[in-house]
Structure formats: C-alpha cells, structure tokens
Amino acid sequence: MSAKAKIIALHGGLLVLLFALQFVLPAYHHGNLARIMVLASYAIGYNILFGYTGLLSLGHALFFAAGMYGMGLGIQHLGLSVAPALLAGIAAGAVVSAALALLALRTVGVAFMIVTLMFAQAGYLTVLYFGEYTRGDEGFVIQQAQRMLWGIDLSDATNRYFAALILFATCLAVSLWLVRHPFGKTLVAIRENEERVRMLGYDIFVHKLVAMIVSGTLSAAAGAAYGLLFGYAGASFASVQYSIFPLLWVLLGGAGTILGPFIGTLFMFYLIDLSSGLTSAYMLIAGVVLVLLTLFAPQGLVGELRNRIWRWLP
Amino acid sequence: MELGPYLILASLEGAVTAAVLALTAVGLSLVFGVMRVVNIAHGEFFMLGAVIAWWIAHSMGGHPALGFAVALVVAPLVVGAIAVAADMTILKRLDYDPERTIVATIGLLYIIQQLTLMTYGPEARPVEAPFNTRLAIPWFENGENGWQMIWPWGLGTTSYKLAVIGAAMTVLLGVWVLMKRTRIGLVMRATQTDREMALAFGIPVERIYALVFGLGAALAALAAVLIVPIQQAHYLMGGDPLLLSFIVVIIGGLGSLPGTVLAAILIGLSDGIISVFFSPTLAKILATLLVGLVLVFKPGGLTGSSGK
C-alpha cells in the first residue's frame, strides 16, 4: 500500500469504528465518547498551533470560551436559533484568535506563552465581570427547546453522538488536509527552523497568523458544539485549566500527529474519570502525567509509535 | 470619611501588599534571571509556606509568637528543600529547556496544590499574629475652630502590618547583599551572565541552579508566612501571588532585582488604591491586559532595555 492509502485507511477506519461503536457501547460510555470526540476536536485545533507550528499557547481556553459564549449568549440573549448561533460562536473564535494573534505573534518563546496566558486570563475575568449576562461561575443551561437544529433534537443521546462524530470527522479532515498541503508543510518547516524558512522567502508572520486563526476557529467550533450538545455554558471553561487541558491531551497523545489529540483525550478523560471516583483531588493525576510526559515521553504515545513502528504516520 | 484618609488607608494596605509581593516576585525573578526558568509553580511554593506555617502554629501551642517565630524559620527551609528536590529530580533532567520546564512546572503546580487539598483540606485557616496592637492615625480637618486633629473611625493600622513591611525590607536588603557582596552571589551572577563560561571556569552550575531554585521558593514561602496572619491559609491561595509576581517581574524587567522591587511597590500601592475605586475583578482585568501589552510592546520590561 502507498503511504496515502495507508493514511486514508487508518483515519477512515477510526471514523468507521467510532460510528460502529455507538451501537454496542453502554449508555455511560456512549455519552463519554461523544464528549471525548468534542474535546478531541478542541485538541486537534490546539495541535495545529502547538504540534505543527511549534507555538506553545497557554491561552486556548479563550478561543474555546469564545465559541461557547458566542453560541450560548446568541441563543440566550439574542434569541438566535441553533445554526446561526453556531456560526456566531465560530465567527467569535475566528475574530478573537485573529486579534490575539496580531498581538501575541510579535513575541516568541516564553513571552508568547505568557502573553497568551495573560489575555486568556483577562478573557476569563471578563466573563466573570459581565456576570449579569454570563451568570459567571454558575453558568447557564441551554434548554432542550433551544437545542433543535433543523428539527433534530441535539439533546438526544444518539443525535448528540452523531453531531459529535461529524464535528470530529470534520476537524480530523481539516487537519489532515492542512498538514499534507504545502502550507502545512511550511508550518512544520517553521517549527523546525524559522530562520531558514524566512531565508527561503516565506512570510513567517502570515503563516503563523493563519495557523493561529485556523487553530482558534477549530477550538471555538469545539467550544460552541460542547455548549450546544451538553446544554451548558460556564466560566470554568474559560479558566486556565481549560488552556492546560488541550496541552496535556496533545502532549500525551503526541504533538504534531493527526491521531495524537484523540488518543490523548481518550486516555486522559478515562484516567481522570476513574481517579475522580477515588479522590476529589483528581487534578493530581493531570499534574503527575504532565511531569512524567515531559520527563520520559516528550513525543507522546502516537509520536513514540511513529518513531518506532509506523514512520509514515502524518 | 473624606478622600484623604481613604487614600492613607489604601496606601498603608498597599504598602503591606507591596512588601509581600516584592519578596515573592524577587524569588520568581531570581529563578528566571539566573536559570531562565519560568516557574509556574511559584505561587504553590507561596501557598505551601502559609500552610506549613499553620501546621507549625497549630501543633506548637503556647504563645502565638513562639509558633510564628518557628514557622518563620522552618517553613522557608522546608519549602526550599522541596524546591531543591524538584529541581534535581525534574528540571535538571529537562536540561532547563525553557518551554519544557514551563510544562513541567504546570504539572508541579497541580501536584503540590492537589496534595495539599488531600492532606490539609479545602478549609481556609487563620494563623494568629504574634503581636497585633492597633495604631490609630490622626487626620487634620479645618472645622469651626480652625485646623484641628481628629481620629477618624476606621483609619488605622496594626503594629503587625508595620512589622511585615520592616521584615520584608530587611530580607530584600539581605538578598541584595547576598547577590552583590558575597562569593556565592558573585557565582550566581556569573552563571546568569554566561552559563557556558561559568561551567568552563569550574563553577558547579547545576548546584547553583538547585540553590537558586530553592532560594526563590524559600522567599515565596517567607512572604506567605508573613502574610498568613492577615490573610488565611488556603490551598488555592497561590493563584493571585503568582499572577501579581508575573506582572511585577515583567514590568520590572525580566531578571532585574531593583526593577522588580520598584515594580512591586508600584503595583502593590496602585493595587490598594485602585481597588478602593474599582471592582477587584475590573482591576485584575486591567492588570492582566497591562502585562500582556507590556510584553508585546516592551519585551524588556518598563525599566529594562527595549528590544530582545
């Protein structure tokens, strides 16, 4: 098989497997997997910036929350129906990520991390500050009646699973297409050696800008979908923790791999799910995993797989 | 009360904030300056200091001053030792790579915070101040009988708060002497200037790094012990000091000690005064945006040289 056929078989196979799983999974894991697919879409968005472009952002919760609140506030206060609300959320993510990119991309390395962290924190505090509309930490519930898309009830478990799968498949396809496109290859080149790419005549700033907007928009789409499918928007989704999570998932799964974000999210979700049954201090697990990963497996699970067995993995 | 007494009160509170903030931020700044490591777990070392102070004060009994005095010595030592251990087991093995150490210290943040939650619990607990005399402050008012001195209600401070300011100033002076006047300070500065050259001259750079990381954490812990009789010890208390220290270190110029102290005074005082007039959330929003924008447009900090 050629590399291209292998790639299509592997990723298509995963989507078919996810499609088939819904008929056999018990209700609890069925719901979990829908959640994981939405969160994995968020991680895929994060991975485009972190894994492929080499920019470590500590502020992606800003984009996730922009999507969630763009959608949620649209439904709650402007009376939008689901489709325009989703678009509003995605558009909010695109605008916010473009604005942050224009500022943050003037910095590099550690300064970039801190700038994104600070702006995301300002975003989180802004959500709290306008508590009158956002209901702050408490958040607001999006009623079942407000979650009807073209007559389909998105609060129904099966419909929800399908919607999550469609979102995940779209994000997977976008990222796969992007990294095989010359534009994506230039991003990887920027990650590996920025100076050399600049010398070859590429416009580094524009490439990074587009990468950050794509990354932010995918994150916002995931945020909007999360709010819609699970019927809740709250300030905790804008907090630092939700900027750390995608970093954790992508590092665990493997930065700069297409499947890494999904594998990482799946592992971490169940790890936290199991440990939160044992203790309320479940974030301890996240901390330990982060430290162990940076120490022993900076490539992540899929990254190690690529290094050892499947060299053709995108 | 009129505006004048309000401002005096706000600046006094601000001075206490500034004193504690300066200690915490100098710790962060030392670590960043010498090691080029951004320590996200710095706020958790602060929190550990407060929690350990509570443990000691709680288990000692006797006069509150006794427990407090022991905590003042023991808490920074314990926290410093924990930091040294973290440096030797984690940061050293990452070869102090700037980006990977950030991720690792985020992990460390959660580990320390959640372990504290498991052992110490979610409650906020007070530590009694060793001495706490109330000192009223007079105010002059032009009344019917000309200028006269009055004692407005609520305008005052405590002897403990003044002691905190004094103690912080003493410790900062100590750090300055350590850095500028001792051999170990010289070695630290040499490592900061050129790591490779320091290695070539036989300076045990890794041991210096461990020492600096421990010292930075100990300063944060000391600041926390000083503030814990005013605030309370809580497992989530590390967030605000971390954010404020970042602001201070960035505005003061990364790695510059005098700049850091200056910025701490500026931020501490303005924090006290601003929060009299604005809601604390709005003040925090403005502060975080300020840090972001300073980093974007003046990466060297306000006092440092501009450019990279």
XYZ file of N, CA and C in Angstrom, chain A residues 135-287:
459
model
N -23.782 34.831 33.825
C -24.012 34.130 35.091
C -22.716 33.588 35.705
N -21.585 34.149 35.297
C -20.289 33.856 35.919
C -19.977 32.385 36.084
N -19.479 32.040 37.269
C -19.063 30.672 37.567
C -20.209 29.677 37.492
N -21.363 30.177 37.867
C -22.543 29.319 37.924
C -22.946 28.863 36.517
N -22.788 29.778 35.539
C -23.112 29.457 34.159
C -24.598 29.404 33.907
N -24.961 29.082 32.674
C -26.386 28.951 32.367
C -26.639 27.696 31.543
N -27.852 27.211 31.674
C -28.252 25.993 30.973
C -28.938 26.394 29.683
N -28.603 25.693 28.597
C -29.319 25.919 27.336
C -30.415 24.866 27.261
N -31.641 25.341 27.279
C -32.785 24.428 27.396
C -32.901 23.514 26.176
N -33.559 22.400 26.415
C -33.739 21.415 25.342
C -34.427 22.049 24.139
N -35.438 22.908 24.399
C -36.196 23.523 23.311
C -35.316 24.425 22.453
N -34.212 24.917 23.062
C -33.327 25.813 22.310
C -32.265 25.049 21.550
N -32.282 23.731 21.627
C -31.210 22.931 21.032
C -31.712 22.116 19.851
N -32.713 22.616 19.129
C -33.251 21.912 17.977
C -32.588 22.451 16.719
N -31.863 21.590 16.002
C -31.224 22.005 14.750
C -31.998 21.349 13.615
N -32.674 22.159 12.792
C -33.464 21.657 11.658
C -34.370 20.494 12.095
N -35.018 20.680 13.221
C -35.960 19.662 13.681
C -35.315 18.468 14.362
N -33.939 18.483 14.465
C -33.270 17.371 15.155
C -32.981 17.807 16.588
N -33.359 16.983 17.537
C -33.145 17.318 18.941
C -31.726 16.926 19.348
N -30.855 17.927 19.546
C -29.448 17.633 19.838
C -29.229 17.163 21.266
N -30.252 17.202 22.106
C -30.058 16.716 23.470
C -30.279 15.205 23.554
N -30.803 14.625 22.457
C -30.979 13.175 22.419
C -29.620 12.493 22.253
N -29.389 11.412 22.991
C -28.060 10.804 23.055
C -27.538 10.395 21.679
N -28.383 9.765 20.856
C -27.923 9.286 19.548
C -27.581 10.457 18.635
N -28.477 11.455 18.596
C -28.226 12.629 17.758
C -26.957 13.333 18.201
N -26.782 13.397 19.520
C -25.623 14.067 20.070
C -24.347 13.367 19.625
N -24.387 12.038 19.678
C -23.221 11.261 19.278
C -22.876 11.528 17.818
N -23.941 11.560 16.975
C -23.727 11.810 15.550
C -23.137 13.187 15.334
N -23.706 14.178 16.028
C -23.214 15.547 15.856
C -21.745 15.626 16.263
N -21.399 14.973 17.380
C -20.010 14.985 17.848
C -19.110 14.310 16.828
N -19.599 13.199 16.264
C -18.798 12.461 15.286
C -18.570 13.313 14.040
N -19.627 14.021 13.606
C -19.485 14.874 12.416
C -18.455 15.975 12.677
N -18.543 16.605 13.850
C -17.578 17.646 14.204
C -16.161 17.086 14.202
N -15.997 15.921 14.864
C -14.675 15.317 14.983
C -14.124 14.955 13.611
N -14.989 14.350 12.776
C -14.539 13.951 11.441
C -14.122 15.177 10.639
N -14.894 16.262 10.771
C -14.556 17.486 10.032
C -13.195 18.018 10.476
N -13.005 18.112 11.803
C -11.730 18.640 12.310
C -10.570 17.749 11.894
N -10.787 16.428 11.954
C -9.740 15.482 11.570
C -9.386 15.696 10.099
N -10.432 15.830 9.267
C -10.204 16.005 7.828
C -9.475 17.313 7.558
N -9.914 18.383 8.243
C -9.267 19.682 8.026
C -7.793 19.596 8.389
N -7.486 19.011 9.545
C -6.087 18.989 9.976
C -5.263 18.075 9.074
N -5.846 16.962 8.633
C -5.124 16.049 7.744
C -4.832 16.731 6.413
N -5.870 17.419 5.903
C -5.693 18.127 4.631
C -4.630 19.212 4.785
N -4.703 19.927 5.906
C -3.792 21.049 6.113
C -2.338 20.588 6.152
N -2.073 19.503 6.896
C -0.661 19.136 7.072
C -0.093 18.462 5.834
N -0.956 17.989 4.920
C -0.433 17.405 3.685
C -0.319 18.459 2.577
N -0.954 19.598 2.818
C -0.917 20.719 1.889
C 0.438 21.422 2.049
N 0.950 22.042 0.955
C 2.235 22.765 1.086
C 2.231 23.779 2.229
N 1.075 24.389 2.487
C 1.007 25.368 3.574
C 1.360 24.719 4.910
N 0.791 23.543 5.138
C 1.061 22.827 6.388
C 2.518 22.408 6.477
N 3.073 22.019 5.334
C 4.484 21.608 5.348
C 5.382 22.807 5.678
N 4.947 23.996 5.222
C 5.712 25.192 5.575
C 5.636 25.448 7.079
N 4.450 25.187 7.659
C 4.321 25.365 9.113
C 5.310 24.469 9.844
N 5.383 23.201 9.416
C 6.329 22.279 10.060
C 7.756 22.793 9.893
N 8.038 23.329 8.701
C 9.376 23.872 8.463
C 9.665 25.037 9.404
N 8.645 25.877 9.643
C 8.810 26.997 10.574
C 9.115 26.458 11.968
N 8.409 25.400 12.359
C 8.641 24.795 13.662
C 10.086 24.318 13.772
N 10.572 23.710 12.709
C 11.907 23.110 12.771
C 13.008 24.156 12.678
N 12.847 25.134 11.786
C 13.904 26.135 11.626
C 13.345 27.407 11.004
N 12.945 28.306 11.882
C 12.267 29.510 11.433
C 13.157 30.376 10.540
N 14.419 30.508 10.960
C 15.331 31.384 10.221
C 15.499 30.918 8.784
N 15.648 29.602 8.615
C 15.897 29.076 7.276
C 14.678 29.301 6.376
N 13.475 29.133 6.961
C 12.253 29.337 6.172
C 12.155 30.803 5.764
N 12.517 31.685 6.683
C 12.482 33.111 6.363
C 13.455 33.414 5.214
N 14.617 32.766 5.302
C 15.631 32.999 4.280
C 15.159 32.518 2.915
N 14.325 31.453 2.903
C 13.816 30.929 1.637
C 12.729 31.821 1.056
N 12.360 32.876 1.780
C 11.446 33.855 1.200
C 10.006 33.711 1.632
N 9.731 32.833 2.598
C 8.353 32.721 3.071
C 8.049 33.825 4.080
N 6.778 34.238 4.121
C 6.365 35.230 5.107
C 5.952 34.503 6.391
N 6.856 34.503 7.356
C 6.631 33.744 8.586
C 5.375 34.232 9.301
N 5.260 35.563 9.396
C 4.160 36.138 10.172
C 2.812 35.695 9.623
N 2.647 35.768 8.296
C 1.360 35.396 7.701
C 1.061 33.919 7.951
N 2.089 33.077 7.832
C 1.869 31.643 8.064
C 1.426 31.389 9.502
N 2.120 32.028 10.440
C 1.759 31.823 11.845
C 0.367 32.373 12.116
N 0.074 33.529 11.517
C -1.239 34.162 11.713
C -2.349 33.224 11.259
N -2.192 32.672 10.051
C -3.234 31.781 9.533
C -3.344 30.535 10.413
N -2.190 29.987 10.823
C -2.212 28.794 11.678
C -2.976 29.084 12.965
N -2.739 30.262 13.544
C -3.381 30.579 14.813
C -4.881 30.793 14.613
N -5.271 31.391 13.479
C -6.699 31.599 13.241
C -7.393 30.250 13.010
N -6.762 29.374 12.216
C -7.362 28.047 11.991
C -7.489 27.322 13.321
N -6.399 27.367 14.100
C -6.384 26.693 15.393
C -7.476 27.250 16.319
N -7.565 28.588 16.385
C -8.555 29.208 17.251
C -9.969 28.925 16.782
N -10.173 28.899 15.459
C -11.517 28.682 14.934
C -11.982 27.251 15.207
N -11.081 26.284 15.013
C -11.457 24.901 15.322
C -11.779 24.769 16.815
N -10.957 25.410 17.662
C -11.203 25.362 19.105
C -12.562 25.965 19.434
N -12.874 27.080 18.754
C -14.150 27.738 19.003
C -15.305 26.855 18.545
N -15.127 26.175 17.404
C -16.182 25.272 16.930
C -16.433 24.190 17.975
N -15.334 23.656 18.539
C -15.482 22.635 19.574
C -16.187 23.218 20.797
N -15.826 24.443 21.171
C -16.460 25.081 22.324
C -17.942 25.292 22.109
N -18.295 25.791 20.910
C -19.700 26.019 20.603
C -20.467 24.701 20.632
N -19.856 23.669 20.021
C -20.531 22.370 19.987
C -20.682 21.806 21.394
N -19.660 22.005 22.217
C -19.728 21.461 23.583
C -20.895 22.082 24.345
N -21.002 23.420 24.248
C -22.100 24.098 24.926
C -23.444 23.633 24.414
N -23.526 23.446 23.113
C -24.802 23.084 22.492
C -25.192 21.648 22.824
N -24.233 20.734 22.670
C -24.562 19.316 22.827
C -24.827 18.968 24.285
N -24.115 19.632 25.206
C -24.287 19.250 26.608
C -25.080 20.301 27.373
N -25.558 21.326 26.622
C -26.566 22.239 27.154
C -26.123 23.122 28.304
N -24.824 23.482 28.339
C -24.367 24.285 29.463
C -23.183 25.148 29.050
N -23.164 26.393 29.512
C -22.006 27.264 29.314
C -21.658 27.874 30.660
N -20.395 27.767 31.085
C -19.986 28.307 32.384
C -18.578 28.860 32.310
N -18.236 29.722 33.283
C -16.950 30.409 33.251
C -15.775 29.454 33.406
N -16.005 28.268 34.013
C -14.875 27.367 34.238
C -14.249 26.936 32.910
N -15.044 26.957 31.823
C -14.491 26.580 30.520
C -13.548 27.644 29.974
N -13.558 28.834 30.594
C -12.647 29.885 30.154
C -11.419 29.954 31.049
N -11.362 29.135 32.107
C -10.287 29.252 33.089
C -8.991 28.632 32.569
N -7.903 28.918 33.284
C -6.587 28.424 32.890
C -6.591 26.916 32.683
N -7.364 26.236 33.530
C -7.403 24.777 33.466
C -7.752 24.304 32.055
N -8.700 25.010 31.401
C -9.102 24.597 30.059
C -8.097 25.025 28.996
N -7.102 25.834 29.378
C -5.982 26.070 28.460
C -4.936 24.981 28.634
N -4.843 24.460 29.866
C -3.844 23.426 30.149
C -4.284 22.084 29.571
N -5.594 21.814 29.636
C -6.092 20.505 29.191
C -5.663 20.146 27.766
N -5.921 21.024 26.760
C -5.532 20.613 25.407
C -4.031 20.379 25.290
N -3.238 21.171 26.022
C -1.789 20.957 26.029
C -1.472 19.556 26.545
N -2.148 19.195 27.635
C -1.954 17.885 28.254
C -2.362 16.776 27.290
N -3.535 16.910 26.681
C -4.015 15.870 25.764
C -3.071 15.698 24.596
N -2.651 16.846 24.020
C -1.811 16.769 22.830
C -0.438 16.204 23.187
N 0.112 16.624 24.334
C 1.413 16.088 24.753
C 1.322 14.596 24.992
N 0.245 14.174 25.618
C 0.079 12.756 25.940
C -0.082 11.954 24.658
N -0.952 12.425 23.745
C -1.196 11.690 22.509
C -0.019 11.776 21.561
N 0.611 12.934 21.517
C 1.725 13.120 20.602
C 1.534 14.399 19.817
N 2.367 15.406 20.115
C 2.255 16.675 19.402
C 2.717 16.489 17.969
N 2.039 17.131 17.044
C 2.435 17.025 15.653
C 2.077 15.697 15.025
N 1.045 15.044 15.552
C 0.495 13.859 14.903
C -1.004 14.081 14.767
N -1.601 13.470 13.728
C -3.025 13.707 13.489
C -3.883 12.987 14.536
N -3.498 11.770 14.870
C -4.323 10.983 15.792
C -4.018 11.284 17.253
N -2.860 11.903 17.505
C -2.429 12.163 18.874
C -3.484 12.833 19.734
N -4.090 13.941 19.256
C -5.077 14.630 20.096
C -6.214 13.715 20.543
N -6.691 12.859 19.634
C -7.800 11.972 20.007
C -7.347 10.944 21.042
N -6.203 10.308 20.775
C -5.704 9.275 21.700
C -5.450 9.887 23.078
N -4.827 11.083 23.083
C -4.516 11.750 24.347
C -5.777 12.088 25.124
N -6.775 12.625 24.420
C -8.025 12.990 25.089
C -8.703 11.758 25.667
N -8.734 10.688 24.854
C -9.365 9.440 25.296
C -8.712 8.914 26.580
N -7.381 8.853 26.579
C -6.648 8.340 27.742
C -6.890 9.210 28.974
N -6.706 10.515 28.776
C -6.761 11.420 29.921
C -8.174 11.473 30.488
N -9.168 11.444 29.599
C -10.560 11.519 30.045
C -10.861 10.347 30.971
N -10.459 9.151 30.546
C -10.769 7.987 31.380
C -9.903 7.934 32.630
N -8.666 8.429 32.514
C -7.787 8.463 33.684
C -8.406 9.354 34.766
N -8.885 10.548 34.357
C -9.485 11.473 35.317
C -10.831 10.943 35.794
N -11.570 10.314 34.865
C -12.866 9.746 35.216
C -12.709 8.688 36.304
N -11.724 7.811 36.126
C -11.519 6.746 37.111
C -11.025 7.319 38.437
N -10.074 8.273 38.356
C -9.481 8.760 39.603
C -10.436 9.685 40.356
N -11.355 10.361 39.641
C -12.270 11.237 40.371
C -13.267 10.413 41.187
N -13.368 9.102 40.867
C -14.157 8.225 41.717
C -13.454 7.976 43.049
N -12.107 8.092 43.043
C -11.327 7.770 44.243
C -11.098 8.983 45.129
N -10.835 10.147 44.503
C -10.478 11.319 45.290
C -10.998 12.581 44.614
N -11.219 13.620 45.407
C -11.650 14.886 44.811
C -10.459 15.630 44.228
N -9.248 15.190 44.573
C -8.047 15.869 44.083
C -7.589 15.231 42.774
N -8.538 15.072 41.824
C -8.208 14.333 40.606
C -7.217 15.073 39.713
N -7.092 16.415 39.898
C -6.132 17.129 39.060
C -4.695 16.710 39.385
N -4.509 16.031 40.513
C -3.204 15.479 40.861
C -2.699 14.584 39.729
N -3.631 13.762 39.193
C -3.264 12.848 38.112
C -2.756 13.655 36.916
N -3.485 14.743 36.593
C -3.070 15.577 35.462
C -1.651 16.096 35.680
N -1.375 16.545 36.918
C -0.048 17.075 37.222
C 1.031 16.020 37.068
